[in-house]
Amino acid sequence: MSAAPNKPPAQSTQPEKPPAKRRAIGCNLWLFILAMISMSLLGLSFLQPTKLTIVQEFIIGIPRGGIRETVETTSVDSCIRVAGSNELLSITRTRRVTTYNNGSVLELIFSDPPLPAQCN
C-alpha cells in the first residue's frame, strides 16, 4: 500500500473581511443615550429633589424585592419672625418614608426655604 502524499488544505485567494462594526456602533449609541438620560435626571435633582427621590427609591428597591409602601407628609416645621419687622416666615418640611419588601426603610427629609406666611 502506498500512502498518498499529504496535500496542504486549499487556501482562498480573497482577503478576509474584517468583522462588522455595526454591532459596536449600536451599543455605543445606546450607552450614549443612557448617559444623557442619567445626566438629565441628575440635572433635575437640583431643581426638584423630591421628584428625583422617586427614581432613586425604585432603583434602590430592585435588589430589595420592590417597594412595599411610601408615606409622604408635609408640615410646617417652624415659624420665625424676621428681625426688625412683624413679618413671619414659615419653614415647611417634607418627610418621605419608604418601606421595602425585605423590611428595610429609607427616610428622606427635605426642608424648604422660608416663605412668608401667617403662623397664628
PDB file of C-alpha atoms in Angstrom:
ATOM      1  CA  MET A   1       0.000   0.000   0.000  1.00  0.00           C
ATOM      2  CA  SER A   2       1.306   3.288  -0.939  1.00  0.00           C
ATOM      3  CA  ALA A   3       0.353   6.268   1.066  1.00  0.00           C
ATOM      4  CA  ALA A   4      -0.992   9.292  -0.754  1.00  0.00           C
ATOM      5  CA  PRO A   5       1.119  12.348  -0.263  1.00  0.00           C
ATOM      6  CA  ASN A   6      -0.357  14.833   2.230  1.00  0.00           C
ATOM      7  CA  LYS A   7      -1.568  17.928   0.471  1.00  0.00           C
ATOM      8  CA  PRO A   8      -1.973  21.209   2.328  1.00  0.00           C
ATOM      9  CA  PRO A   9      -5.565  22.494   2.529  1.00  0.00           C
ATOM     10  CA  ALA A  10      -6.638  24.817  -0.213  1.00  0.00           C
ATOM     11  CA  GLN A  11      -6.334  28.496   0.675  1.00  0.00           C
ATOM     12  CA  SER A  12      -8.563  31.144  -0.778  1.00  0.00           C
ATOM     13  CA  THR A  13      -7.009  33.956  -2.693  1.00  0.00           C
ATOM     14  CA  GLN A  14      -9.528  36.543  -1.462  1.00  0.00           C
ATOM     15  CA  PRO A  15      -8.511  38.656   1.557  1.00  0.00           C
ATOM     16  CA  GLU A  16     -10.553  38.057   4.719  1.00  0.00           C
ATOM     17  CA  LYS A  17     -13.128  40.685   5.594  1.00  0.00           C
ATOM     18  CA  PRO A  18     -12.813  42.416   8.979  1.00  0.00           C
ATOM     19  CA  PRO A  19     -15.684  41.738  11.420  1.00  0.00           C
ATOM     20  CA  ALA A  20     -18.650  44.048  11.107  1.00  0.00           C
ATOM     21  CA  LYS A  21     -18.541  47.189  13.297  1.00  0.00           C
ATOM     22  CA  ARG A  22     -22.305  47.678  13.149  1.00  0.00           C
ATOM     23  CA  ARG A  23     -22.958  45.981  16.491  1.00  0.00           C
ATOM     24  CA  ALA A  24     -20.352  48.107  18.292  1.00  0.00           C
ATOM     25  CA  ILE A  25     -21.836  51.326  16.902  1.00  0.00           C
ATOM     26  CA  GLY A  26     -25.330  50.348  18.093  1.00  0.00           C
ATOM     27  CA  CYS A  27     -24.024  49.531  21.568  1.00  0.00           C
ATOM     28  CA  ASN A  28     -22.208  52.862  21.789  1.00  0.00           C
ATOM     29  CA  LEU A  29     -25.348  54.682  20.708  1.00  0.00           C
ATOM     30  CA  TRP A  30     -27.392  53.057  23.465  1.00  0.00           C
ATOM     31  CA  LEU A  31     -24.707  53.828  26.044  1.00  0.00           C
ATOM     32  CA  PHE A  32     -24.695  57.466  24.909  1.00  0.00           C
ATOM     33  CA  ILE A  33     -28.498  57.690  25.205  1.00  0.00           C
ATOM     34  CA  LEU A  34     -28.396  56.103  28.659  1.00  0.00           C
ATOM     35  CA  ALA A  35     -25.691  58.553  29.760  1.00  0.00           C
ATOM     36  CA  MET A  36     -27.759  61.521  28.528  1.00  0.00           C
ATOM     37  CA  ILE A  37     -30.843  60.315  30.400  1.00  0.00           C
ATOM     38  CA  SER A  38     -28.789  59.852  33.571  1.00  0.00           C
ATOM     39  CA  MET A  39     -27.306  63.335  33.278  1.00  0.00           C
ATOM     40  CA  SER A  40     -30.742  64.872  32.716  1.00  0.00           C
ATOM     41  CA  LEU A  41     -32.036  63.151  35.862  1.00  0.00           C
ATOM     42  CA  LEU A  42     -29.029  64.480  37.731  1.00  0.00           C
ATOM     43  CA  GLY A  43     -29.879  67.974  36.491  1.00  0.00           C
ATOM     44  CA  LEU A  44     -33.443  67.570  37.730  1.00  0.00           C
ATOM     45  CA  SER A  45     -32.159  66.726  41.187  1.00  0.00           C
ATOM     46  CA  PHE A  46     -31.065  70.315  41.686  1.00  0.00           C
ATOM     47  CA  LEU A  47     -34.464  71.642  40.619  1.00  0.00           C
ATOM     48  CA  GLN A  48     -36.859  69.144  42.187  1.00  0.00           C
ATOM     49  CA  PRO A  49     -35.210  66.835  44.723  1.00  0.00           C
ATOM     50  CA  THR A  50     -38.493  65.249  45.812  1.00  0.00           C
ATOM     51  CA  LYS A  51     -39.258  64.159  42.233  1.00  0.00           C
ATOM     52  CA  LEU A  52     -35.829  62.587  41.850  1.00  0.00           C
ATOM     53  CA  THR A  53     -36.258  60.522  45.007  1.00  0.00           C
ATOM     54  CA  ILE A  54     -38.990  58.511  43.292  1.00  0.00           C
ATOM     55  CA  VAL A  55     -36.481  57.248  40.715  1.00  0.00           C
ATOM     56  CA  GLN A  56     -33.832  56.630  43.364  1.00  0.00           C
ATOM     57  CA  GLU A  57     -36.270  54.727  45.580  1.00  0.00           C
ATOM     58  CA  PHE A  58     -37.236  52.487  42.675  1.00  0.00           C
ATOM     59  CA  ILE A  59     -33.588  51.751  41.804  1.00  0.00           C
ATOM     60  CA  ILE A  60     -32.734  51.040  45.447  1.00  0.00           C
ATOM     61  CA  GLY A  61     -35.812  48.813  45.701  1.00  0.00           C
ATOM     62  CA  ILE A  62     -34.796  46.476  42.859  1.00  0.00           C
ATOM     63  CA  PRO A  63     -32.372  44.358  44.936  1.00  0.00           C
ATOM     64  CA  ARG A  64     -34.652  44.646  47.994  1.00  0.00           C
ATOM     65  CA  GLY A  65     -37.655  42.974  46.384  1.00  0.00           C
ATOM     66  CA  GLY A  66     -39.557  46.139  45.469  1.00  0.00           C
ATOM     67  CA  ILE A  67     -41.328  48.899  47.346  1.00  0.00           C
ATOM     68  CA  ARG A  68     -43.999  47.888  49.846  1.00  0.00           C
ATOM     69  CA  GLU A  69     -45.202  51.326  50.966  1.00  0.00           C
ATOM     70  CA  THR A  70     -44.345  55.010  50.621  1.00  0.00           C
ATOM     71  CA  VAL A  71     -45.692  57.653  53.002  1.00  0.00           C
ATOM     72  CA  GLU A  72     -45.071  61.353  52.385  1.00  0.00           C
ATOM     73  CA  THR A  73     -46.084  64.070  54.841  1.00  0.00           C
ATOM     74  CA  THR A  74     -45.537  67.806  54.575  1.00  0.00           C
ATOM     75  CA  SER A  75     -45.851  70.020  57.625  1.00  0.00           C
ATOM     76  CA  VAL A  76     -44.874  73.461  58.859  1.00  0.00           C
ATOM     77  CA  ASP A  77     -41.749  72.865  60.900  1.00  0.00           C
ATOM     78  CA  SER A  78     -41.487  76.294  62.488  1.00  0.00           C
ATOM     79  CA  CYS A  79     -42.394  79.956  62.162  1.00  0.00           C
ATOM     80  CA  ILE A  80     -39.760  82.589  62.630  1.00  0.00           C
ATOM     81  CA  ARG A  81     -40.034  86.348  62.953  1.00  0.00           C
ATOM     82  CA  VAL A  82     -37.861  88.475  60.706  1.00  0.00           C
ATOM     83  CA  ALA A  83     -35.628  90.746  62.774  1.00  0.00           C
ATOM     84  CA  GLY A  84     -36.780  94.364  62.722  1.00  0.00           C
ATOM     85  CA  SER A  85     -40.283  93.711  61.338  1.00  0.00           C
ATOM     86  CA  ASN A  86     -43.524  91.934  62.144  1.00  0.00           C
ATOM     87  CA  GLU A  87     -43.244  89.608  59.130  1.00  0.00           C
ATOM     88  CA  LEU A  88     -43.418  85.879  59.852  1.00  0.00           C
ATOM     89  CA  LEU A  89     -41.729  83.192  57.779  1.00  0.00           C
ATOM     90  CA  SER A  90     -42.704  79.530  57.803  1.00  0.00           C
ATOM     91  CA  ILE A  91     -40.354  76.632  57.134  1.00  0.00           C
ATOM     92  CA  THR A  92     -42.045  73.582  55.670  1.00  0.00           C
ATOM     93  CA  ARG A  93     -40.560  70.132  55.945  1.00  0.00           C
ATOM     94  CA  THR A  94     -41.380  67.133  53.741  1.00  0.00           C
ATOM     95  CA  ARG A  95     -40.746  63.703  55.248  1.00  0.00           C
ATOM     96  CA  ARG A  96     -40.802  60.712  52.896  1.00  0.00           C
ATOM     97  CA  VAL A  97     -40.622  57.197  54.379  1.00  0.00           C
ATOM     98  CA  THR A  98     -40.281  54.228  52.007  1.00  0.00           C
ATOM     99  CA  THR A  99     -40.590  50.650  53.243  1.00  0.00           C
ATOM    100  CA  TYR A 100     -39.167  47.854  51.069  1.00  0.00           C
ATOM    101  CA  ASN A 101     -40.323  44.235  50.865  1.00  0.00           C
ATOM    102  CA  ASN A 102     -37.266  42.923  52.732  1.00  0.00           C
ATOM    103  CA  GLY A 103     -38.108  45.119  55.762  1.00  0.00           C
ATOM    104  CA  SER A 104     -35.563  47.905  55.238  1.00  0.00           C
ATOM    105  CA  VAL A 105     -36.709  51.522  55.486  1.00  0.00           C
ATOM    106  CA  LEU A 106     -35.459  54.651  53.705  1.00  0.00           C
ATOM    107  CA  GLU A 107     -36.357  58.018  55.230  1.00  0.00           C
ATOM    108  CA  LEU A 108     -35.694  61.308  53.422  1.00  0.00           C
ATOM    109  CA  ILE A 109     -36.374  64.760  54.873  1.00  0.00           C
ATOM    110  CA  PHE A 110     -36.458  67.922  52.772  1.00  0.00           C
ATOM    111  CA  SER A 111     -36.696  71.406  54.236  1.00  0.00           C
ATOM    112  CA  ASP A 112     -37.974  74.203  52.026  1.00  0.00           C
ATOM    113  CA  PRO A 113     -36.644  77.757  52.204  1.00  0.00           C
ATOM    114  CA  PRO A 114     -38.552  80.148  54.496  1.00  0.00           C
ATOM    115  CA  LEU A 115     -41.720  81.525  52.899  1.00  0.00           C
ATOM    116  CA  PRO A 116     -43.914  84.416  54.045  1.00  0.00           C
ATOM    117  CA  ALA A 117     -46.893  83.029  55.929  1.00  0.00           C
ATOM    118  CA  GLN A 118     -49.350  83.735  58.686  1.00  0.00           C
ATOM    119  CA  CYS A 119     -48.451  81.498  61.583  1.00  0.00           C
ATOM    120  CA  ASN A 120     -51.027  82.039  64.302  1.00  0.00           C
TER     121      ASN A 120
END
